[in-house]
Amino acid sequence: QVQLVESGGGLVQAGGSLRLSCAASESISGPNAMGWYRQAPGKQRELVAIVTTGGSTNYADSVKGRFTISLDKAKNMVYLQMNSLKPEDTAVYYCNAYSVLTYTNYWGQGTQVTVSS
């Protein structure tokens, strides 16, 4: 069972930056994707950014140009660099890994990001 552990959340002022990290306990065999989702109070969980082992990336429109996702396959790590943060980015951010071979989703426990105005 793959375990994901996030770190790097916190409180930051609008316009500031944070870098989230997610460590996977083991590599996932075969093609897969890792990404970040977020859930604000009273809202559904939404995709923020995703990266595949082939290097393709996809971002939510709301974060394009401000957030960058990156993958370190050797370390089983995925990162989310968040710049120009806005109060509406406030949410719990969850790391996700998806195995294309086994159709299995793995989730981290979440890390809180709070952006003050």
PDB file of C-alpha atoms in Angstrom:
ATOM      1  CA  GLN A   1       0.000   0.000   0.000  1.00  0.00           C
ATOM      2  CA  VAL A   2       1.526   3.272  -1.132  1.00  0.00           C
ATOM      3  CA  GLN A   3       1.480   5.994   1.511  1.00  0.00           C
ATOM      4  CA  LEU A   4       1.700   9.679   0.658  1.00  0.00           C
ATOM      5  CA  VAL A   5       2.879  12.308   3.114  1.00  0.00           C
ATOM      6  CA  GLU A   6       2.507  16.012   2.371  1.00  0.00           C
ATOM      7  CA  SER A   7       4.460  18.874   3.875  1.00  0.00           C
ATOM      8  CA  GLY A   8       5.008  22.574   3.306  1.00  0.00           C
ATOM      9  CA  GLY A   9       1.605  24.058   4.026  1.00  0.00           C
ATOM     10  CA  GLY A  10       1.135  27.081   6.241  1.00  0.00           C
ATOM     11  CA  LEU A  11      -0.015  30.662   6.521  1.00  0.00           C
ATOM     12  CA  VAL A  12       1.132  33.213   3.968  1.00  0.00           C
ATOM     13  CA  GLN A  13       0.082  36.689   2.921  1.00  0.00           C
ATOM     14  CA  ALA A  14      -1.512  37.326  -0.446  1.00  0.00           C
ATOM     15  CA  GLY A  15       1.144  37.590  -3.120  1.00  0.00           C
ATOM     16  CA  GLY A  16       3.452  35.242  -1.269  1.00  0.00           C
ATOM     17  CA  SER A  17       4.755  31.795  -2.149  1.00  0.00           C
ATOM     18  CA  LEU A  18       4.714  28.304  -0.713  1.00  0.00           C
ATOM     19  CA  ARG A  19       6.152  25.015  -1.856  1.00  0.00           C
ATOM     20  CA  LEU A  20       4.304  21.815  -1.107  1.00  0.00           C
ATOM     21  CA  SER A  21       6.084  18.482  -1.095  1.00  0.00           C
ATOM     22  CA  CYS A  22       4.673  14.970  -1.225  1.00  0.00           C
ATOM     23  CA  ALA A  23       6.697  11.880  -0.479  1.00  0.00           C
ATOM     24  CA  ALA A  24       5.524   8.458  -1.646  1.00  0.00           C
ATOM     25  CA  SER A  25       6.558   5.483   0.482  1.00  0.00           C
ATOM     26  CA  GLU A  26       7.398   3.480  -2.640  1.00  0.00           C
ATOM     27  CA  SER A  27       7.395   3.828  -6.362  1.00  0.00           C
ATOM     28  CA  ILE A  28       4.273   2.926  -8.279  1.00  0.00           C
ATOM     29  CA  SER A  29       4.829   0.319 -10.952  1.00  0.00           C
ATOM     30  CA  GLY A  30       3.991   1.177 -14.521  1.00  0.00           C
ATOM     31  CA  PRO A  31       2.593   4.396 -15.901  1.00  0.00           C
ATOM     32  CA  ASN A  32       1.007   6.619 -13.330  1.00  0.00           C
ATOM     33  CA  ALA A  33       0.238  10.169 -12.445  1.00  0.00           C
ATOM     34  CA  MET A  34       0.758  12.262  -9.358  1.00  0.00           C
ATOM     35  CA  GLY A  35      -0.991  15.440  -8.563  1.00  0.00           C
ATOM     36  CA  TRP A  36      -2.440  17.905  -6.133  1.00  0.00           C
ATOM     37  CA  TYR A  37      -6.071  18.494  -5.293  1.00  0.00           C
ATOM     38  CA  ARG A  38      -7.564  20.982  -2.875  1.00  0.00           C
ATOM     39  CA  GLN A  39     -10.741  21.340  -0.893  1.00  0.00           C
ATOM     40  CA  ALA A  40     -11.967  24.600   0.571  1.00  0.00           C
ATOM     41  CA  PRO A  41     -14.614  24.671   3.326  1.00  0.00           C
ATOM     42  CA  GLY A  42     -18.043  23.946   1.905  1.00  0.00           C
ATOM     43  CA  LYS A  43     -16.684  23.108  -1.531  1.00  0.00           C
ATOM     44  CA  GLN A  44     -15.904  19.944  -3.426  1.00  0.00           C
ATOM     45  CA  ARG A  45     -12.388  18.681  -3.843  1.00  0.00           C
ATOM     46  CA  GLU A  46     -10.909  19.968  -7.094  1.00  0.00           C
ATOM     47  CA  LEU A  47      -7.898  19.214  -9.225  1.00  0.00           C
ATOM     48  CA  VAL A  48      -5.089  21.742  -8.938  1.00  0.00           C
ATOM     49  CA  ALA A  49      -2.335  20.179 -11.006  1.00  0.00           C
ATOM     50  CA  ILE A  50      -1.256  16.791 -12.253  1.00  0.00           C
ATOM     51  CA  VAL A  51       1.903  15.358 -13.786  1.00  0.00           C
ATOM     52  CA  THR A  52       2.331  11.981 -15.460  1.00  0.00           C
ATOM     53  CA  THR A  53       5.413   9.796 -15.450  1.00  0.00           C
ATOM     54  CA  GLY A  54       5.677  10.692 -19.125  1.00  0.00           C
ATOM     55  CA  GLY A  55       6.097  14.324 -18.160  1.00  0.00           C
ATOM     56  CA  SER A  56       2.727  15.712 -19.227  1.00  0.00           C
ATOM     57  CA  THR A  57       1.197  18.327 -16.954  1.00  0.00           C
ATOM     58  CA  ASN A  58      -2.243  19.789 -16.558  1.00  0.00           C
ATOM     59  CA  TYR A  59      -3.402  22.689 -14.393  1.00  0.00           C
ATOM     60  CA  ALA A  60      -6.661  24.125 -13.244  1.00  0.00           C
ATOM     61  CA  ASP A  61      -7.380  27.383 -15.058  1.00  0.00           C
ATOM     62  CA  SER A  62      -7.397  29.225 -11.748  1.00  0.00           C
ATOM     63  CA  VAL A  63      -3.731  28.412 -11.046  1.00  0.00           C
ATOM     64  CA  LYS A  64      -2.186  28.505 -14.519  1.00  0.00           C
ATOM     65  CA  GLY A  65       0.807  30.791 -14.616  1.00  0.00           C
ATOM     66  CA  ARG A  66       1.099  30.843 -10.816  1.00  0.00           C
ATOM     67  CA  PHE A  67       1.603  27.207  -9.782  1.00  0.00           C
ATOM     68  CA  THR A  68       4.147  24.719 -11.068  1.00  0.00           C
ATOM     69  CA  ILE A  69       4.069  20.975 -10.480  1.00  0.00           C
ATOM     70  CA  SER A  70       7.202  18.870 -10.722  1.00  0.00           C
ATOM     71  CA  LEU A  71       8.055  15.212 -10.278  1.00  0.00           C
ATOM     72  CA  ASP A  72      11.250  13.617  -8.996  1.00  0.00           C
ATOM     73  CA  LYS A  73      10.840   9.981  -9.969  1.00  0.00           C
ATOM     74  CA  ALA A  74      14.127   8.936  -8.388  1.00  0.00           C
ATOM     75  CA  LYS A  75      12.969  10.200  -4.995  1.00  0.00           C
ATOM     76  CA  ASN A  76       9.270   9.348  -5.404  1.00  0.00           C
ATOM     77  CA  MET A  77       8.465  12.992  -4.711  1.00  0.00           C
ATOM     78  CA  VAL A  78       6.072  15.474  -6.248  1.00  0.00           C
ATOM     79  CA  TYR A  79       6.187  19.195  -5.590  1.00  0.00           C
ATOM     80  CA  LEU A  80       3.840  22.108  -6.051  1.00  0.00           C
ATOM     81  CA  GLN A  81       5.431  25.545  -6.229  1.00  0.00           C
ATOM     82  CA  MET A  82       2.744  28.131  -5.558  1.00  0.00           C
ATOM     83  CA  ASN A  83       3.465  31.775  -6.363  1.00  0.00           C
ATOM     84  CA  SER A  84       1.320  34.897  -6.299  1.00  0.00           C
ATOM     85  CA  LEU A  85      -1.010  33.257  -3.825  1.00  0.00           C
ATOM     86  CA  LYS A  86      -4.521  34.613  -3.418  1.00  0.00           C
ATOM     87  CA  PRO A  87      -6.979  34.289  -0.536  1.00  0.00           C
ATOM     88  CA  GLU A  88      -9.108  32.048  -2.741  1.00  0.00           C
ATOM     89  CA  ASP A  89      -6.250  29.532  -2.806  1.00  0.00           C
ATOM     90  CA  THR A  90      -6.961  28.828   0.853  1.00  0.00           C
ATOM     91  CA  ALA A  91      -7.795  25.135   1.217  1.00  0.00           C
ATOM     92  CA  VAL A  92      -6.552  21.781   2.379  1.00  0.00           C
ATOM     93  CA  TYR A  93      -4.224  20.489  -0.299  1.00  0.00           C
ATOM     94  CA  TYR A  94      -4.083  16.747  -0.918  1.00  0.00           C
ATOM     95  CA  CYS A  95      -1.431  14.774  -2.717  1.00  0.00           C
ATOM     96  CA  ASN A  96      -2.723  12.091  -5.063  1.00  0.00           C
ATOM     97  CA  ALA A  97      -1.138   9.223  -6.946  1.00  0.00           C
ATOM     98  CA  TYR A  98      -2.955   7.163  -9.542  1.00  0.00           C
ATOM     99  CA  SER A  99      -1.816   3.837 -10.952  1.00  0.00           C
ATOM    100  CA  VAL A 100      -2.889   3.288 -14.530  1.00  0.00           C
ATOM    101  CA  LEU A 101      -2.100  -0.440 -14.204  1.00  0.00           C
ATOM    102  CA  THR A 102      -4.259  -1.129 -11.161  1.00  0.00           C
ATOM    103  CA  TYR A 103      -6.731   1.764 -11.423  1.00  0.00           C
ATOM    104  CA  THR A 104      -5.895   2.626  -7.824  1.00  0.00           C
ATOM    105  CA  ASN A 105      -5.972   6.070  -6.255  1.00  0.00           C
ATOM    106  CA  TYR A 106      -3.788   6.906  -3.284  1.00  0.00           C
ATOM    107  CA  TRP A 107      -4.292   9.984  -1.106  1.00  0.00           C
ATOM    108  CA  GLY A 108      -2.255  11.846   1.450  1.00  0.00           C
ATOM    109  CA  GLN A 109      -3.683  13.193   4.666  1.00  0.00           C
ATOM    110  CA  GLY A 110      -3.726  16.791   3.448  1.00  0.00           C
ATOM    111  CA  THR A 111      -1.907  19.964   4.388  1.00  0.00           C
ATOM    112  CA  GLN A 112      -3.556  23.290   5.166  1.00  0.00           C
ATOM    113  CA  VAL A 113      -2.722  26.341   3.077  1.00  0.00           C
ATOM    114  CA  THR A 114      -4.097  29.647   4.319  1.00  0.00           C
ATOM    115  CA  VAL A 115      -3.629  32.872   2.390  1.00  0.00           C
ATOM    116  CA  SER A 116      -4.463  36.066   4.243  1.00  0.00           C
ATOM    117  CA  SER A 117      -5.526  39.234   2.474  1.00  0.00           C
TER     118      SER A 117
END
